[in-house]
Amino acid sequence: MIYLDNAATTKVSEAVFAAMKPYFCEQYANPSAIYTFAGKSMKAVDEARKDVAGLIGAQPNEIYFTAGGSESDNWAVKAAAETYRAKGRHIITSAIEHHAVLHTCQYLEKQGYEVTYVGVDEYGVIKLDELAAAVREDTVLITVMAANNEIGTIQPLKEIGEIAKRNGILFHTDAVQAYGHIPLDVDALGIDMLSGSGHKLYGPKGIGFLYIRKGVRIGAYVHGGAQERSRRAGTHNTPGIVGMGAAARLAAADLGENMKKQAALRDYLIQRVLDEIPYSRLNGHPADRLPGNASFCFRFIEGESLLILLDQKGICASSGSACTSGSLDPSHVLLAIGLPHETAHGSLRLTLSGETTKEEIDVTVEELKKIVGRLRSMSPLYEDFCKSQEG
Amino acid sequence: MYSEKVMDHFNNPRNVGEIENPSGVGTVGNAKCGDIMRMYLDIDGDGIIRDVKFKTFGCGAAVATSSMATELVKGKSIRQALEVTNKAVMDALDGLPPVKVHCSLLAEEAIHAALWDYAEKNNITIEGLEKPVDDIEEKIEEEY
């Protein structure tokens, strides 16, 4: 099997799994309990909090563990909207956010909030002038993702942070794809809130966090016990938190050389595909993109067919085609960067991990060439195109 | 999510290709929704479908329904071909996931579009055949 869907989820690294193991059957105490047995668990939670914070230049007491990226996004956006309702009911976001932010914004619209969806350029970079122009007196939140999950484009967070700060508006970023993959510093970038998730960086599923800058006042989202400074109730997911901490620690060591290596392999993949498969295009920014993300569109063919045939060769990939989204429309991200529907339907996302090898990339490109050729040979769009070229 | 039959017809589609100077050819669907089917028919003087070919841009179900539809009409009379409904195509494939039902409607429509073209070329009327809709998706949305 060749696994190239690491943006969907990653394998838990052996080191992370080893760190988590004692917290299931041995050190199983509820960390909030008073006895000595529980103290070790709380200590492990605190250590993990330091590691998670360290990766983004935050303080440990600014990290709130959640059940994952979607919860963090929901919390940040809904709680900010609710807490600052008296100031205003306007939110600014981008057209290419993950559904965890997009659908949360749409939910708020139904509650009487107004949302501006700022557009992006052909590479998927947010239009900063449009963003600045969208700011109103009643704007309470700017939420723009750090890097896009489909096309990998990294957003100009520093510039967005400056616009937010200049106007006294909270700035939240969904960094689920970026956290642990590119350097992020909440102070340098002017970030007030940041969502992260464990399973995108070789940690376990079901654990994430929301960074909330000290002094930022937003309400709780999950009400109940006094965990997480009374801002996020629920018994600590000790193994998950320990795993998240271990993953963050490993990622910190990996951010330099290893990510450069991954980016070089990504560029090799991109170059081979663009050189060897006609009528293909790269989606997203050619340079400012996640080290592991390669996103393509192949004209005249449809993404789901492509995925099934890749799967038969043991290659795991994903697509933003309509058929994979459960609706008739292709991905909102691909449409937002200006692709016509028929091109957007033929998208393929390959996302690498630290374990991906050049051999795996070579096999994938060879199979891809055959599969794209086969699907084109039975495509009426390709037939029409060839005839128009002849004519 | 797909039955074995769907996977078989997707992996080994029957009757893929074109017919030169076909008796009738019809293209349905649109690129916006992500499925386009083109059906070519070769019909002899007795009104029997001697050969049929297809080309499809679309998902696994779209390819499989096109393939199955060609098998169901090949060697049949025009009348019999008109009786190949989307349900017949689906049943022959051992069913489709609910979100893919529109693919089978497209297959039925592709047969009708090719027959319509045949009727127009020969200046005849085929009883029970209605002019195919230009945008299949509009029809589907009404039906849901």
Coordinates of C-alpha atoms in Angstrom, one line a residue:
Chain A
M1 CA 0.0 0.0 0.0
I2 CA 1.1 3.5 -0.7
Y3 CA -0.5 6.0 1.6
L4 CA -0.7 9.5 0.2
D5 CA -3.7 10.8 2.2
N6 CA -1.8 12.3 5.2
A7 CA -3.9 15.4 5.2
A8 CA -6.9 13.2 6.0
T9 CA -5.0 11.6 8.8
T10 CA -1.6 10.3 9.7
K11 CA -0.3 7.1 11.1
V12 CA 0.3 7.4 14.9
S13 CA 4.1 7.2 15.2
E14 CA 5.6 4.4 17.2
A15 CA 7.1 6.9 19.7
V16 CA 3.8 8.6 20.2
F17 CA 2.0 5.3 20.7
A18 CA 4.7 4.2 23.2
A19 CA 4.2 7.4 25.2
M20 CA 0.4 6.9 25.3
K21 CA 0.3 3.3 26.3
P22 CA 0.8 3.5 30.1
Y23 CA -2.2 5.9 30.3
F24 CA -4.7 3.2 29.4
C25 CA -4.3 0.3 31.7
E26 CA -1.7 1.4 34.2
Q27 CA -1.8 5.1 34.8
Y28 CA -5.6 5.4 34.2
A29 CA -6.5 7.8 37.0
N30 CA -8.7 10.8 36.4
P31 CA -6.1 13.6 36.5
S32 CA -8.4 15.9 38.4
A33 CA -8.5 13.5 41.4
I34 CA -6.8 14.3 44.7
Y35 CA -4.8 11.2 45.4
T36 CA -1.2 10.6 44.6
F37 CA -2.0 8.0 41.9
A38 CA -3.8 10.8 39.9
G39 CA -1.0 13.3 40.4
K40 CA 1.2 11.5 37.9
S41 CA -1.6 11.8 35.3
M42 CA -2.0 15.5 35.9
K43 CA 1.8 15.9 35.6
A44 CA 1.7 14.1 32.2
V45 CA -1.1 16.4 31.1
D46 CA 0.9 19.5 32.2
E47 CA 4.0 18.3 30.4
A48 CA 2.0 17.7 27.2
R49 CA 0.5 21.2 27.5
K50 CA 4.1 22.7 27.6
D51 CA 5.1 20.8 24.4
V52 CA 1.9 21.8 22.6
A53 CA 2.4 25.4 23.6
G54 CA 6.1 25.4 22.7
L55 CA 5.5 24.6 19.1
I56 CA 3.6 27.9 18.5
G57 CA 5.5 30.1 21.0
A58 CA 2.5 30.2 23.4
Q59 CA 2.4 29.8 27.2
P60 CA 1.1 26.4 28.6
N61 CA -1.8 28.1 30.3
E62 CA -3.0 29.4 26.9
I63 CA -3.6 25.9 25.6
Y64 CA -7.1 24.3 26.1
F65 CA -7.4 20.6 25.1
T66 CA -10.5 19.7 23.1
A67 CA -11.7 16.6 21.2
G68 CA -10.2 17.8 18.0
G69 CA -9.9 20.5 15.3
S70 CA -13.7 20.8 14.6
E71 CA -14.5 21.3 18.2
S72 CA -11.8 23.9 18.5
D73 CA -13.1 25.8 15.4
N74 CA -16.7 25.6 16.7
W75 CA -15.7 26.9 20.1
A76 CA -13.5 29.8 18.8
V77 CA -16.1 31.1 16.3
K78 CA -19.3 30.5 18.2
A79 CA -18.0 31.7 21.6
A80 CA -16.3 34.8 20.1
A81 CA -19.6 35.7 18.3
E82 CA -21.6 35.2 21.4
T83 CA -19.3 36.9 23.8
Y84 CA -18.9 40.1 21.7
R85 CA -22.6 40.2 20.6
A86 CA -23.0 43.6 22.3
K87 CA -20.1 45.0 20.2
G88 CA -21.4 43.7 16.9
R89 CA -22.6 40.7 14.9
H90 CA -20.2 40.7 11.9
I91 CA -17.6 38.1 11.2
I92 CA -15.0 37.9 8.4
T93 CA -13.7 34.7 7.0
S94 CA -12.4 33.3 3.7
A95 CA -14.2 31.5 0.9
I96 CA -11.9 28.5 1.3
E97 CA -12.2 27.6 5.0
H98 CA -12.7 24.0 6.2
H99 CA -16.3 23.1 6.7
A100 CA -15.7 23.2 10.5
V101 CA -15.4 27.0 10.2
L102 CA -17.6 27.5 7.1
H103 CA -20.6 25.6 8.4
T104 CA -20.2 27.2 11.8
C105 CA -20.4 30.6 10.1
Q106 CA -23.5 29.6 8.2
Y107 CA -25.0 28.4 11.5
L108 CA -24.3 31.9 13.0
E109 CA -25.9 33.6 9.9
K110 CA -29.1 31.8 10.8
Q111 CA -28.8 33.2 14.3
G112 CA -28.7 36.7 12.9
Y113 CA -25.0 37.3 12.4
E114 CA -23.5 38.6 9.2
V115 CA -20.5 36.9 7.6
T116 CA -18.2 38.2 4.9
Y117 CA -16.5 35.5 2.9
V118 CA -13.4 37.1 1.5
G119 CA -12.2 35.8 -1.9
V120 CA -8.9 34.3 -2.8
D121 CA -6.6 34.7 -5.9
E122 CA -5.8 32.0 -8.4
Y123 CA -3.3 30.4 -6.0
G124 CA -5.8 30.4 -3.1
V125 CA -4.2 33.3 -1.2
I126 CA -6.7 35.5 0.6
K127 CA -7.2 39.0 -1.0
L128 CA -5.8 41.2 1.7
D129 CA -7.3 44.4 0.3
E130 CA -10.7 42.8 0.2
L131 CA -10.2 41.6 3.8
A132 CA -9.2 45.1 5.0
A133 CA -12.2 46.6 3.1
A134 CA -14.6 44.2 4.7
V135 CA -13.8 45.4 8.2
R136 CA -16.7 47.2 9.8
E137 CA -17.3 48.8 13.2
D138 CA -19.4 45.8 14.2
T139 CA -16.8 43.2 13.1
V140 CA -16.0 41.0 16.1
L141 CA -13.9 38.2 14.6
I142 CA -11.6 37.5 11.7
T143 CA -11.1 33.8 11.1
V144 CA -8.8 32.7 8.3
M145 CA -7.1 29.3 8.1
A146 CA -3.3 29.0 8.4
A147 CA -3.0 26.6 5.4
N148 CA -5.6 25.1 3.2
N149 CA -6.4 21.4 3.6
E150 CA -7.2 20.8 -0.1
I151 CA -4.7 22.9 -2.0
G152 CA -2.0 23.4 0.7
T153 CA -1.7 27.2 0.2
I154 CA -0.3 29.0 3.3
Q155 CA -2.1 32.2 4.1
P156 CA -0.4 35.6 4.9
L157 CA -1.2 35.3 8.7
K158 CA 1.1 38.2 9.7
E159 CA -0.7 40.6 7.4
I160 CA -4.1 39.3 8.5
G161 CA -3.0 39.7 12.2
E162 CA -2.0 43.3 11.6
I163 CA -5.3 44.1 10.0
A164 CA -7.1 42.6 13.0
K165 CA -4.9 44.3 15.5
R166 CA -5.2 47.7 13.8
N167 CA -9.0 47.4 14.1
G168 CA -9.2 45.9 17.5
I169 CA -10.7 42.6 16.2
L170 CA -10.0 39.1 17.4
F171 CA -8.0 36.9 15.0
H172 CA -8.6 33.2 15.0
T173 CA -6.8 30.8 12.7
D174 CA -7.7 27.2 11.9
A175 CA -4.2 25.7 11.9
V176 CA -5.2 22.0 11.8
Q177 CA -3.2 21.4 8.6
A178 CA -0.4 23.8 9.4
Y179 CA 0.4 23.0 13.1
G180 CA 3.6 21.0 13.3
H181 CA 4.1 21.3 9.5
I182 CA 5.3 24.9 9.2
P183 CA 6.7 27.3 11.8
L184 CA 4.0 29.2 13.6
D185 CA 4.5 31.9 16.3
V186 CA 1.3 33.3 17.8
D187 CA 3.1 36.5 18.9
A188 CA 4.9 37.2 15.7
L189 CA 1.8 36.5 13.7
G190 CA -0.7 38.4 15.9
I191 CA -2.9 35.4 16.5
D192 CA -5.5 35.5 19.3
M193 CA -6.9 32.0 18.9
L194 CA -5.5 29.0 17.1
S195 CA -7.1 25.5 16.4
G196 CA -4.9 22.4 16.2
S197 CA -5.4 18.7 16.0
G198 CA -3.4 15.7 17.0
H199 CA -3.9 13.2 14.2
K200 CA -2.5 15.4 11.4
L201 CA 1.0 15.2 12.9
Y202 CA 1.4 11.5 13.8
G203 CA -0.7 11.9 17.0
P204 CA -3.9 10.1 17.9
K205 CA -7.4 11.0 16.7
G206 CA -9.9 12.6 19.0
I207 CA -7.6 15.1 20.5
G208 CA -7.0 18.7 19.7
F209 CA -6.6 22.1 21.3
L210 CA -7.6 25.7 21.1
Y211 CA -4.9 28.3 21.9
I212 CA -6.5 31.3 23.5
R213 CA -4.2 34.3 24.1
K214 CA -4.1 35.3 27.7
G215 CA -6.5 38.2 28.3
V216 CA -8.8 37.2 25.4
R217 CA -12.2 36.8 26.9
I218 CA -14.4 34.2 25.3
G219 CA -17.0 32.0 27.0
A220 CA -16.9 28.3 27.5
Y221 CA -18.3 26.0 24.9
V222 CA -18.6 22.7 26.7
H223 CA -20.1 23.4 30.1
G224 CA -19.6 21.1 33.1
G225 CA -16.6 20.4 35.4
A226 CA -13.7 22.7 36.2
Q227 CA -11.2 21.1 33.7
E228 CA -9.1 23.4 31.5
R229 CA -9.5 26.4 33.8
S230 CA -13.3 26.0 33.7
R231 CA -13.3 26.8 30.0
R232 CA -13.7 23.3 28.6
A233 CA -15.4 20.7 30.7
G234 CA -14.9 17.0 30.5
T235 CA -12.5 14.4 32.0
H236 CA -9.1 14.9 30.5
N237 CA -8.4 12.4 27.7
T238 CA -5.1 11.6 29.3
P239 CA -3.7 9.1 26.6
G240 CA -4.8 11.5 23.9
I241 CA -3.3 14.5 25.5
V242 CA 0.0 12.7 26.2
G243 CA 0.0 11.5 22.6
M244 CA -0.7 15.1 21.3
G245 CA 2.2 16.3 23.5
A246 CA 4.6 13.6 22.2
A247 CA 3.6 14.4 18.6
A248 CA 4.2 18.1 19.2
R249 CA 7.6 17.4 20.7
L250 CA 8.6 15.2 17.7
A251 CA 7.2 17.8 15.2
A252 CA 9.3 20.5 16.9
A253 CA 12.4 18.5 16.1
D254 CA 11.1 17.8 12.6
L255 CA 10.3 21.3 11.5
G256 CA 13.7 22.0 10.0
E257 CA 15.5 19.5 7.9
N258 CA 12.8 16.8 7.7
M259 CA 10.2 19.3 6.4
K260 CA 12.7 20.5 3.8
K261 CA 13.2 16.9 2.7
Q262 CA 9.5 16.4 2.5
A263 CA 9.0 19.6 0.5
A264 CA 11.8 18.5 -1.9
L265 CA 10.0 15.2 -2.5
R266 CA 6.7 17.0 -3.0
D267 CA 8.3 19.2 -5.6
Y268 CA 9.7 16.2 -7.4
L269 CA 6.2 14.7 -7.5
I270 CA 4.7 17.9 -8.8
Q271 CA 7.4 18.3 -11.4
R272 CA 7.0 14.8 -12.7
V273 CA 3.2 15.0 -12.9
L274 CA 3.2 18.3 -14.7
D275 CA 5.9 17.2 -17.1
E276 CA 4.6 13.8 -17.9
I277 CA 0.8 14.1 -17.8
P278 CA -0.6 16.5 -20.4
Y279 CA -3.5 18.9 -19.5
S280 CA -2.7 18.7 -15.8
R281 CA -2.3 21.6 -13.5
L282 CA -1.1 22.3 -9.9
N283 CA -3.7 23.7 -7.5
G284 CA -2.5 26.1 -4.9
H285 CA 0.6 28.3 -4.5
P286 CA 3.7 26.9 -6.2
A287 CA 6.0 27.9 -3.3
D288 CA 3.9 29.0 -0.3
R289 CA 2.4 25.6 0.3
L290 CA 2.4 22.9 3.0
P291 CA 5.5 20.7 2.7
G292 CA 3.4 17.5 2.1
N293 CA 0.7 18.8 -0.2
A294 CA 0.4 18.2 -3.9
S295 CA -3.0 19.0 -5.5
F296 CA -3.7 18.5 -9.1
C297 CA -6.5 18.8 -11.7
F298 CA -6.5 16.6 -14.7
R299 CA -8.8 17.8 -17.5
F300 CA -11.4 15.6 -19.1
I301 CA -11.6 13.1 -16.3
E302 CA -13.5 12.8 -13.0
G303 CA -11.9 12.4 -9.6
E304 CA -13.9 9.5 -8.1
S305 CA -13.0 7.2 -11.0
L306 CA -9.4 8.2 -10.6
L307 CA -9.5 7.4 -6.8
I308 CA -11.1 4.0 -7.4
L309 CA -8.5 3.0 -10.0
L310 CA -5.6 4.3 -7.8
D311 CA -7.1 2.3 -4.9
Q312 CA -6.9 -0.8 -7.0
K313 CA -3.2 -0.2 -7.3
G314 CA -3.0 0.1 -3.5
I315 CA -2.6 3.9 -3.6
C316 CA -4.7 5.9 -1.1
A317 CA -5.5 9.4 -2.3
S318 CA -8.4 11.9 -2.1
S319 CA -10.2 14.3 -4.4
G320 CA -12.4 17.3 -4.3
S321 CA -14.8 16.0 -6.9
A322 CA -18.6 16.1 -6.4
C323 CA -18.8 12.4 -6.2
T324 CA -16.5 12.3 -3.2
S325 CA -18.3 15.2 -1.5
G326 CA -21.7 13.7 -1.6
S327 CA -23.2 16.6 -3.5
L328 CA -23.3 17.6 -7.1
D329 CA -20.9 20.4 -6.7
P330 CA -17.1 20.0 -6.7
S331 CA -15.0 21.4 -3.8
H332 CA -15.8 25.0 -2.8
V333 CA -12.0 25.6 -2.6
L334 CA -11.4 24.6 -6.3
L335 CA -14.3 26.8 -7.4
A336 CA -13.0 29.7 -5.3
I337 CA -9.6 29.7 -7.0
G338 CA -11.5 30.2 -10.3
L339 CA -11.5 26.7 -11.8
P340 CA -14.4 25.8 -14.1
H341 CA -16.6 23.0 -12.8
E342 CA -15.4 20.4 -15.2
T343 CA -11.8 21.0 -14.3
A344 CA -12.6 21.0 -10.6
H345 CA -14.3 17.6 -10.9
G346 CA -10.9 16.1 -12.0
S347 CA -9.0 16.9 -8.9
L348 CA -6.5 14.7 -7.0
R349 CA -4.9 15.5 -3.7
L350 CA -1.7 13.6 -2.8
T351 CA -0.4 14.3 0.7
L352 CA 3.0 13.0 1.8
S353 CA 4.3 12.0 5.2
G354 CA 7.8 11.9 6.7
E355 CA 7.9 8.2 5.7
T356 CA 7.0 8.7 2.0
T357 CA 9.8 7.5 -0.2
K358 CA 10.9 8.5 -3.7
E359 CA 10.2 5.0 -4.9
E360 CA 6.6 5.3 -3.7
I361 CA 6.3 8.6 -5.6
D362 CA 7.7 7.0 -8.8
V363 CA 5.3 4.1 -8.6
T364 CA 2.4 6.6 -8.1
V365 CA 3.3 8.7 -11.0
E366 CA 3.6 5.7 -13.3
E367 CA 0.2 4.4 -12.3
L368 CA -1.3 7.8 -12.5
K369 CA -0.1 8.2 -16.1
K370 CA -1.8 4.9 -17.1
I371 CA -5.0 5.7 -15.2
V372 CA -5.4 9.2 -16.5
G373 CA -4.8 7.9 -20.1
R374 CA -7.4 5.2 -19.6
L375 CA -10.1 7.5 -18.3
R376 CA -9.4 10.0 -21.0
S377 CA -9.8 7.3 -23.7
M378 CA -13.4 6.8 -22.5
S379 CA -14.2 10.5 -21.9
P380 CA -16.6 12.3 -24.3
L381 CA -15.0 15.6 -23.2
Y382 CA -11.6 14.4 -24.3
E383 CA -13.1 13.1 -27.6
D384 CA -14.6 16.5 -28.2
F385 CA -11.3 18.2 -27.3
C386 CA -9.3 16.1 -29.6
K387 CA -11.7 16.7 -32.5
S388 CA -11.6 20.4 -31.9
Q389 CA -7.8 20.3 -32.0
E390 CA -7.9 18.4 -35.3
G391 CA -10.4 20.8 -36.8
Chain B
M1 CA -20.0 1.3 -1.3
Y2 CA -20.5 -0.2 -4.7
S3 CA -21.8 -3.7 -5.5
E4 CA -19.5 -6.3 -7.1
K5 CA -21.4 -5.9 -10.4
V6 CA -20.8 -2.1 -10.4
M7 CA -17.1 -2.6 -9.8
D8 CA -16.9 -5.2 -12.5
H9 CA -18.6 -2.9 -15.0
F10 CA -16.4 0.0 -13.9
N11 CA -13.2 -2.0 -14.2
N12 CA -14.1 -3.8 -17.4
P13 CA -16.6 -1.5 -19.1
R14 CA -18.4 -3.2 -22.0
N15 CA -18.8 -1.4 -25.3
V16 CA -16.5 1.6 -24.7
G17 CA -15.7 3.7 -27.7
E18 CA -17.2 5.4 -30.7
I19 CA -19.2 4.3 -33.8
E20 CA -18.3 6.0 -37.0
N21 CA -21.3 7.3 -38.9
P22 CA -23.7 6.0 -36.2
S23 CA -27.5 5.7 -36.8
G24 CA -28.0 7.8 -33.7
V25 CA -25.8 9.5 -31.1
G26 CA -26.9 11.3 -27.9
T27 CA -25.0 13.1 -25.2
V28 CA -26.6 13.9 -21.9
G29 CA -25.6 15.4 -18.5
N30 CA -23.3 18.4 -18.0
A31 CA -19.8 19.1 -16.8
K32 CA -21.2 21.2 -14.0
C33 CA -22.7 18.2 -12.2
G34 CA -19.8 16.0 -13.1
D35 CA -21.4 13.4 -15.4
I36 CA -21.6 13.3 -19.1
M37 CA -22.6 10.3 -21.1
R38 CA -22.5 9.8 -24.9
M39 CA -24.2 6.8 -26.5
Y40 CA -23.7 5.7 -30.1
L41 CA -26.2 3.4 -31.8
D42 CA -26.0 1.3 -35.0
I43 CA -29.5 0.4 -36.0
D44 CA -30.3 -1.9 -39.0
G45 CA -33.2 -1.7 -41.5
D46 CA -35.3 -3.9 -39.2
G47 CA -35.0 -1.5 -36.3
I48 CA -32.6 -3.8 -34.4
I49 CA -29.7 -2.2 -32.4
R50 CA -26.8 -4.1 -34.0
D51 CA -24.1 -2.2 -32.1
V52 CA -23.8 0.3 -29.3
K53 CA -20.8 2.2 -27.9
F54 CA -20.4 4.7 -25.1
K55 CA -18.1 7.3 -23.7
T56 CA -18.6 8.7 -20.2
F57 CA -17.0 11.4 -18.1
G58 CA -18.0 10.7 -14.5
C59 CA -17.7 8.7 -11.3
G60 CA -17.6 4.9 -11.0
A61 CA -21.4 4.6 -11.0
A62 CA -21.7 6.7 -14.1
V63 CA -19.3 4.4 -16.0
A64 CA -20.9 1.3 -14.7
T65 CA -24.5 2.4 -15.6
S66 CA -23.4 3.4 -19.1
S67 CA -21.7 0.0 -19.6
M68 CA -24.7 -1.9 -18.3
A69 CA -27.1 0.2 -20.3
T70 CA -25.2 -0.7 -23.5
E71 CA -25.4 -4.4 -22.6
L72 CA -29.2 -4.2 -22.0
V73 CA -29.9 -2.6 -25.4
K74 CA -27.5 -4.4 -27.7
G75 CA -29.3 -6.7 -30.1
K76 CA -32.7 -5.4 -29.0
S77 CA -35.4 -3.7 -31.0
I78 CA -36.1 0.0 -30.5
R79 CA -39.2 -0.9 -28.6
Q80 CA -37.3 -3.1 -26.2
A81 CA -34.6 -0.5 -25.8
L82 CA -37.2 2.0 -24.8
E83 CA -38.2 -0.3 -22.0
V84 CA -34.7 -0.1 -20.4
T85 CA -35.5 2.2 -17.5
N86 CA -33.1 3.5 -15.0
K87 CA -34.5 1.0 -12.5
A88 CA -33.7 -1.8 -14.9
V89 CA -30.1 -0.6 -15.2
M90 CA -29.9 -0.3 -11.4
D91 CA -31.4 -3.8 -10.8
A92 CA -29.0 -5.3 -13.3
L93 CA -26.1 -3.8 -11.3
D94 CA -27.5 -5.1 -8.0
G95 CA -28.3 -1.6 -6.9
L96 CA -26.6 1.8 -6.5
P97 CA -25.9 3.9 -3.4
P98 CA -28.7 6.5 -3.1
V99 CA -26.5 9.5 -4.0
K100 CA -25.7 7.7 -7.3
V101 CA -29.2 7.1 -8.5
H102 CA -28.9 10.1 -10.8
C103 CA -26.3 8.2 -12.8
S104 CA -28.8 5.5 -13.8
L105 CA -31.3 8.2 -14.9
L106 CA -28.5 9.6 -17.0
A107 CA -28.0 6.2 -18.7
E108 CA -31.7 5.9 -19.5
E109 CA -31.7 9.4 -20.9
A110 CA -28.6 8.7 -23.0
I111 CA -30.4 5.8 -24.7
H112 CA -33.4 8.1 -25.4
A113 CA -31.2 10.9 -26.7
A114 CA -29.5 8.5 -29.1
L115 CA -32.8 7.1 -30.3
W116 CA -34.2 10.7 -30.7
D117 CA -31.2 11.5 -32.9
Y118 CA -31.9 8.4 -34.9
A119 CA -35.6 9.3 -35.3
E120 CA -34.7 12.9 -36.4
K121 CA -32.2 11.7 -38.9
N122 CA -34.7 9.3 -40.5
N123 CA -37.6 11.6 -40.1
I124 CA -39.6 9.1 -38.2
T125 CA -41.6 9.2 -35.0
I126 CA -40.8 6.6 -32.3
E127 CA -43.9 6.0 -30.3
G128 CA -43.4 6.7 -26.6
L129 CA -40.1 8.6 -27.1
E130 CA -40.0 12.1 -25.7
K131 CA -37.5 14.7 -26.6
P132 CA -34.6 14.3 -24.2
V133 CA -34.1 17.2 -21.7
D134 CA -31.0 19.3 -22.3
D135 CA -30.0 19.4 -18.6
I136 CA -30.7 16.2 -16.9
E137 CA -30.0 17.6 -13.5
E138 CA -33.0 20.0 -13.7
K139 CA -35.2 17.0 -14.2
I140 CA -33.7 15.1 -11.4
E141 CA -34.2 18.0 -8.9
E142 CA -37.8 18.1 -9.8
E143 CA -38.2 14.4 -9.1
Y144 CA -36.6 14.6 -5.7

